[in-house]
Amino acid sequence: MNAAAACNRYNRTQVCQSITFRVNVLRNRRPVGFLTGQITQAIVFSTKSRSFRESFALTTTGVHGRAGGVRETLAVSCGGGCKTRSGVPKGQVLRKGATIKGRITYTDGVRPGKVHSTASRYALTFTKPGYTPGAVSWKSIGYRCDDTIKTQRPGCVIPRFAPTMTAMRKLPHIAANIRRIQTRGPGHYGRPGSGHPLHRLTDKKQQDKNRRAVCGRKVVGPPPRPGVSCDEYPFASTREGGTKLGKKDRGTAWVPSSEQNKQAGYITSSHNTQRVLNGDAFYVSV
C-alpha cells in the first residue's frame, strides 16, 4: 500500500494537501484486487488561538478485483500536548465514486512562554473480514504553536512560509531608502520574489552592534541637519543587519526622526501579527 502527495499549497495560516493512494487487497498473502483513492485536506490555523480545524475528504476513485467491501478507519495525532478530535466517519465501506467527509479539530497544549513545533500524523487503516488488514500513513506540513508574545494570546502558524511586511509603506522616507537598496543590491535582500528573505533577530545586544556598525557616529558622522536620524537597511533587528551583507546589498539614509521613532513599533507589530519569531524569515514590501 502506498500514498503520494499530488499537491501541497500553503501560506502562513493555511495549508491544502491532496494525496493519492493505492491499496492492494491480500488474501492468504496473495493480491486479489486493489482500490485507489484521493484524500484532500485543508487546515486553517489562527495567529490568536491554539485551536484550529481541518476539513478532510476521502474519495474512492477505483475498486478492482475483490476490493469491494473494504472499510476504513482514520486515526489522527499531533504530538506533545496537542489534542485531536476527529469527526471523520469510521467503518465506512469504500465505494467507487463515493466521498467520505468530516472535520478534525485540534487544540495545542503549548504552555506560557513556550513553543511547540509539530505536524499532524495520519494513519488510514483498511479492513475486510477474511483479508489481510492494511494501512497508509502520512503527515502534514510542519506547523508551530507558541505562547511567547506577552501582548497576544497564543497562536499557530506555518513557519516555513515567509510572510511579507508592508508596514514600512506608512513611512515614505524609510520606504524610499528600502526600495533603493532592494533595487540596487544584487541579492535584492528582503524584496518579495528575490529568494533572499530577511531573518528576525531578537538579541538586543547584537541589534545594537548591527546599528552601530552602519549608523554609529564614527561611521556616518553627526546628523546633517536637525530632526533627522540614520536609517539602516537591512534592519538592525535582522540577521542580515549591520555589515553581514556586502556593501551593495546594504545602506543607510538620513530620514525624519518622526519616522524613525515609529519604525520599531511598526516592525514589532508586524512580527506579532504574523507570529514571526527569532530566526523566522520574512520579506519587506514597499
Short mmCIF file of C-alpha atoms in Angstrom, two decimals:
data_model
loop_
_atom_site.label_atom_id
_atom_site.label_comp_id
_atom_site.label_asym_id
_atom_site.label_seq_id
_atom_site.Cartn_x
_atom_site.Cartn_y
_atom_site.Cartn_z
CA MET A 1 0.00 0.00 0.00
CA ASN A 2 1.33 3.43 -0.83
CA ALA A 3 0.42 7.10 -0.86
CA ALA A 4 1.79 10.10 -2.74
CA ALA A 5 1.19 13.83 -2.38
CA ALA A 6 -0.33 15.33 -5.52
CA CYS A 7 -0.18 18.97 -4.36
CA ASN A 8 0.89 20.92 -1.35
CA ARG A 9 -0.07 24.60 -1.20
CA TYR A 10 0.30 26.72 1.88
CA ASN A 11 0.71 30.20 3.32
CA ARG A 12 1.30 31.42 6.87
CA THR A 13 -2.02 30.15 8.27
CA GLN A 14 -3.48 27.69 5.74
CA VAL A 15 -2.42 24.50 4.01
CA CYS A 16 -4.16 22.47 1.32
CA GLN A 17 -2.89 18.98 0.65
CA SER A 18 -4.04 16.35 -1.83
CA ILE A 19 -2.85 12.75 -1.63
CA THR A 20 -3.48 9.82 -3.97
CA PHE A 21 -3.22 6.25 -2.74
CA ARG A 22 -3.46 2.65 -3.91
CA VAL A 23 -4.32 -0.23 -1.62
CA ASN A 24 -3.61 -3.84 -2.59
CA VAL A 25 -6.11 -6.32 -1.19
CA LEU A 26 -4.47 -9.56 0.01
CA ARG A 27 -5.96 -12.97 0.74
CA ASN A 28 -3.61 -15.60 2.12
CA ARG A 29 -0.80 -13.15 1.38
CA ARG A 30 -1.68 -13.07 -2.31
CA PRO A 31 -3.03 -9.95 -4.09
CA VAL A 32 -6.61 -10.44 -5.25
CA GLY A 33 -7.52 -6.84 -6.06
CA PHE A 34 -6.83 -3.23 -5.30
CA LEU A 35 -8.56 0.08 -4.82
CA THR A 36 -7.43 3.65 -5.47
CA GLY A 37 -8.44 6.92 -3.92
CA GLN A 38 -7.70 10.55 -3.28
CA ILE A 39 -7.55 12.41 0.03
CA THR A 40 -7.99 16.18 0.17
CA GLN A 41 -7.20 18.11 3.34
CA ALA A 42 -7.28 21.76 4.33
CA ILE A 43 -6.02 23.02 7.70
CA VAL A 44 -6.75 26.57 8.84
CA PHE A 45 -4.69 27.98 11.72
CA SER A 46 -5.23 31.11 13.82
CA THR A 47 -2.49 33.51 14.91
CA LYS A 48 -4.55 34.25 18.04
CA SER A 49 -5.74 30.82 19.10
CA ARG A 50 -4.20 27.47 19.94
CA SER A 51 -7.29 25.76 18.48
CA PHE A 52 -7.60 25.12 14.74
CA ARG A 53 -9.53 22.93 12.34
CA GLU A 54 -9.15 20.70 9.31
CA SER A 55 -11.56 19.59 6.60
CA PHE A 56 -10.97 16.04 5.34
CA ALA A 57 -12.37 14.21 2.32
CA LEU A 58 -11.63 10.71 1.04
CA THR A 59 -12.87 9.84 -2.45
CA THR A 60 -12.61 6.28 -3.79
CA THR A 61 -11.62 6.50 -7.46
CA GLY A 62 -11.41 2.80 -8.30
CA VAL A 63 -12.36 -0.64 -6.94
CA HIS A 64 -10.81 -3.64 -8.72
CA GLY A 65 -10.98 -7.41 -8.26
CA ARG A 66 -12.07 -8.41 -4.77
CA ALA A 67 -11.55 -4.94 -3.28
CA GLY A 68 -15.27 -4.48 -2.71
CA GLY A 69 -16.36 -4.26 0.91
CA VAL A 70 -13.14 -2.72 2.27
CA ARG A 71 -13.78 -0.41 5.24
CA GLU A 72 -11.67 2.49 6.53
CA THR A 73 -10.65 3.87 9.92
CA LEU A 74 -8.72 7.14 10.29
CA ALA A 75 -6.50 7.95 13.28
CA VAL A 76 -5.00 11.43 13.74
CA SER A 77 -2.38 12.69 16.23
CA CYS A 78 -0.34 15.89 16.61
CA GLY A 79 2.24 15.13 19.32
CA GLY A 80 3.14 16.64 22.67
CA GLY A 81 0.24 18.25 24.49
CA CYS A 82 -1.72 18.69 21.27
CA LYS A 83 -5.13 17.01 21.23
CA THR A 84 -7.28 15.98 18.27
CA ARG A 85 -10.92 15.16 17.81
CA SER A 86 -11.95 13.51 14.56
CA GLY A 87 -15.37 13.89 13.01
CA VAL A 88 -14.47 11.68 10.05
CA PRO A 89 -16.90 8.70 9.98
CA LYS A 90 -15.28 5.34 10.72
CA GLY A 91 -16.07 1.92 9.35
CA GLN A 92 -17.46 3.23 6.05
CA VAL A 93 -17.29 0.95 3.00
CA LEU A 94 -15.14 2.39 0.22
CA ARG A 95 -17.30 2.53 -2.92
CA LYS A 96 -16.18 3.86 -6.30
CA GLY A 97 -17.13 7.49 -6.74
CA ALA A 98 -18.23 7.91 -3.11
CA THR A 99 -16.68 10.52 -0.80
CA ILE A 100 -16.33 10.31 2.96
CA LYS A 101 -16.13 13.75 4.58
CA GLY A 102 -15.52 15.06 8.06
CA ARG A 103 -13.83 17.68 10.22
CA ILE A 104 -10.88 17.30 12.56
CA THR A 105 -10.38 19.80 15.38
CA TYR A 106 -7.13 20.44 17.22
CA THR A 107 -6.15 22.13 20.48
CA ASP A 108 -2.45 22.58 21.09
CA GLY A 109 -1.29 22.43 24.70
CA VAL A 110 1.62 24.85 24.34
CA ARG A 111 2.49 26.39 27.73
CA PRO A 112 3.08 30.08 28.53
CA GLY A 113 6.46 31.23 27.25
CA LYS A 114 6.95 28.05 25.22
CA VAL A 115 6.99 27.00 21.57
CA HIS A 116 5.63 23.70 20.22
CA SER A 117 6.62 22.61 16.71
CA THR A 118 4.85 19.56 15.32
CA ALA A 119 2.84 18.12 12.41
CA SER A 120 -0.39 16.19 12.05
CA ARG A 121 0.16 12.46 11.58
CA TYR A 122 -2.43 10.29 9.89
CA ALA A 123 -2.95 6.52 9.74
CA LEU A 124 -5.71 5.22 7.48
CA THR A 125 -6.44 1.55 8.16
CA PHE A 126 -8.27 -0.71 5.69
CA THR A 127 -10.05 -3.91 6.78
CA LYS A 128 -12.20 -6.63 5.26
CA PRO A 129 -13.20 -9.85 7.03
CA GLY A 130 -11.01 -12.72 5.90
CA TYR A 131 -8.43 -10.48 4.26
CA THR A 132 -5.11 -9.05 5.44
CA PRO A 133 -5.51 -5.56 7.03
CA GLY A 134 -3.50 -2.74 5.52
CA ALA A 135 -2.73 0.90 6.20
CA VAL A 136 -1.48 4.11 4.65
CA SER A 137 0.28 6.73 6.76
CA TRP A 138 1.46 10.29 6.06
CA LYS A 139 1.85 13.63 7.76
CA SER A 140 1.03 17.28 7.16
CA ILE A 141 3.42 20.13 6.65
CA GLY A 142 5.08 21.20 9.90
CA TYR A 143 3.39 23.90 11.96
CA ARG A 144 4.18 25.75 15.16
CA CYS A 145 2.16 27.00 18.11
CA ASP A 146 3.65 29.43 20.62
CA ASP A 147 2.70 31.43 23.69
CA THR A 148 5.66 33.83 23.70
CA ILE A 149 4.03 37.18 22.82
CA LYS A 150 3.03 38.89 26.06
CA THR A 151 0.51 41.21 24.42
CA GLN A 152 -1.21 38.48 22.43
CA ARG A 153 -2.93 35.18 23.01
CA PRO A 154 -1.14 32.00 21.87
CA GLY A 155 -1.48 31.11 18.21
CA CYS A 156 -0.28 28.83 15.44
CA VAL A 157 1.39 29.34 12.04
CA ILE A 158 3.32 27.53 9.34
CA PRO A 159 6.87 28.84 9.94
CA ARG A 160 8.13 27.52 6.59
CA PHE A 161 6.16 30.28 4.86
CA ALA A 162 7.87 33.68 4.94
CA PRO A 163 5.26 36.45 5.36
CA THR A 164 5.59 39.91 3.83
CA MET A 165 5.84 43.04 5.95
CA THR A 166 4.00 46.03 4.44
CA ALA A 167 4.08 48.43 7.41
CA MET A 168 7.09 50.36 6.08
CA ARG A 169 4.84 51.80 3.36
CA LYS A 170 3.47 54.13 6.05
CA LEU A 171 6.92 55.75 6.35
CA PRO A 172 7.70 57.35 2.96
CA HIS A 173 11.34 58.31 3.55
CA ILE A 174 12.23 54.96 5.11
CA ALA A 175 10.32 53.17 2.35
CA ALA A 176 12.31 55.06 -0.28
CA ASN A 177 15.58 54.01 1.38
CA ILE A 178 14.49 50.36 1.50
CA ARG A 179 13.35 50.46 -2.12
CA ARG A 180 16.65 51.96 -3.25
CA ILE A 181 18.74 49.29 -1.52
CA GLN A 182 16.50 46.39 -2.53
CA THR A 183 16.70 47.52 -6.17
CA ARG A 184 20.42 48.29 -6.20
CA GLY A 185 21.71 45.23 -4.37
CA PRO A 186 22.45 42.11 -6.43
CA GLY A 187 20.76 39.95 -3.80
CA HIS A 188 17.67 42.21 -3.51
CA TYR A 189 17.51 41.13 0.13
CA GLY A 190 14.04 41.25 1.65
CA ARG A 191 12.29 42.05 -1.62
CA PRO A 192 9.39 39.67 -2.32
CA GLY A 193 10.31 37.20 -5.04
CA SER A 194 14.06 37.62 -4.57
CA GLY A 195 14.51 34.31 -2.79
CA HIS A 196 16.57 36.19 -0.19
CA PRO A 197 14.35 36.94 2.82
CA LEU A 198 15.46 38.68 5.98
CA HIS A 199 15.50 36.76 9.28
CA ARG A 200 14.33 38.18 12.57
CA LEU A 201 16.94 38.76 15.29
CA THR A 202 15.74 39.31 18.88
CA ASP A 203 19.14 39.58 20.60
CA LYS A 204 19.20 43.24 21.76
CA LYS A 205 22.99 43.35 22.15
CA GLN A 206 23.52 42.12 18.61
CA GLN A 207 20.92 44.58 17.35
CA ASP A 208 22.88 47.42 18.96
CA LYS A 209 26.11 46.13 17.40
CA ASN A 210 24.45 45.97 13.99
CA ARG A 211 23.15 49.52 14.35
CA ARG A 212 26.50 50.96 15.48
CA ALA A 213 28.33 49.18 12.66
CA VAL A 214 26.48 51.15 9.98
CA CYS A 215 24.82 54.12 11.71
CA GLY A 216 27.27 54.85 14.52
CA ARG A 217 28.58 58.43 14.82
CA LYS A 218 32.09 57.24 13.93
CA VAL A 219 30.74 55.75 10.69
CA VAL A 220 28.26 58.36 9.39
CA GLY A 221 29.18 61.42 11.42
CA PRO A 222 26.73 63.86 13.02
CA PRO A 223 23.25 64.48 11.53
CA PRO A 224 23.48 66.95 8.63
CA ARG A 225 20.52 68.92 9.99
CA PRO A 226 18.16 68.90 12.99
CA GLY A 227 15.26 66.46 13.06
CA VAL A 228 16.85 63.60 11.13
CA SER A 229 18.43 60.30 12.13
CA CYS A 230 20.29 57.48 10.43
CA ASP A 231 18.14 54.69 8.98
CA GLU A 232 19.73 51.39 8.03
CA TYR A 233 18.59 48.54 5.80
CA PRO A 234 18.54 45.61 6.30
CA PHE A 235 17.09 46.33 9.73
CA ALA A 236 19.43 46.07 12.71
CA SER A 237 16.90 43.59 14.13
CA THR A 238 17.69 41.02 11.43
CA ARG A 239 20.48 38.51 10.99
CA GLU A 240 21.36 40.33 7.79
CA GLY A 241 21.76 43.66 9.64
CA GLY A 242 24.95 45.57 10.28
CA THR A 243 27.75 44.61 7.92
CA LYS A 244 26.65 41.00 7.38
CA LEU A 245 25.92 41.66 3.69
CA GLY A 246 28.08 43.18 1.00
CA LYS A 247 28.08 46.95 0.58
CA LYS A 248 25.74 46.91 -2.43
CA ASP A 249 23.11 44.92 -0.50
CA ARG A 250 23.01 47.30 2.46
CA GLY A 251 22.86 51.03 3.01
CA THR A 252 21.81 53.99 5.12
CA ALA A 253 19.95 57.28 4.71
CA TRP A 254 19.09 60.31 6.81
CA VAL A 255 15.34 60.21 7.44
CA PRO A 256 12.96 62.26 9.61
CA SER A 257 13.30 61.32 13.28
CA SER A 258 9.49 61.16 13.44
CA GLU A 259 9.53 58.22 11.04
CA GLN A 260 12.44 56.56 12.82
CA ASN A 261 10.57 56.79 16.12
CA LYS A 262 7.63 54.87 14.63
CA GLN A 263 9.62 52.25 12.76
CA ALA A 264 10.47 49.91 15.65
CA GLY A 265 6.84 49.77 16.74
CA TYR A 266 5.66 49.00 13.22
CA ILE A 267 8.22 46.23 12.85
CA THR A 268 7.28 44.65 16.19
CA SER A 269 3.55 44.90 15.43
CA SER A 270 4.04 43.26 12.05
CA HIS A 271 6.07 40.43 13.55
CA ASN A 272 3.50 39.85 16.30
CA THR A 273 0.62 39.77 13.82
CA GLN A 274 2.33 37.03 11.78
CA ARG A 275 3.98 35.39 14.82
CA VAL A 276 7.44 35.90 13.31
CA LEU A 277 9.79 34.56 15.98
CA ASN A 278 13.56 34.70 16.30
CA GLY A 279 15.16 33.26 13.15
CA ASP A 280 11.94 33.31 11.10
CA ALA A 281 12.19 34.52 7.51
CA PHE A 282 10.15 37.44 6.18
CA TYR A 283 10.05 39.87 3.26
CA VAL A 284 9.56 43.63 3.14
CA SER A 285 7.33 45.19 0.50
CA VAL A 286 7.47 48.93 -0.01
#
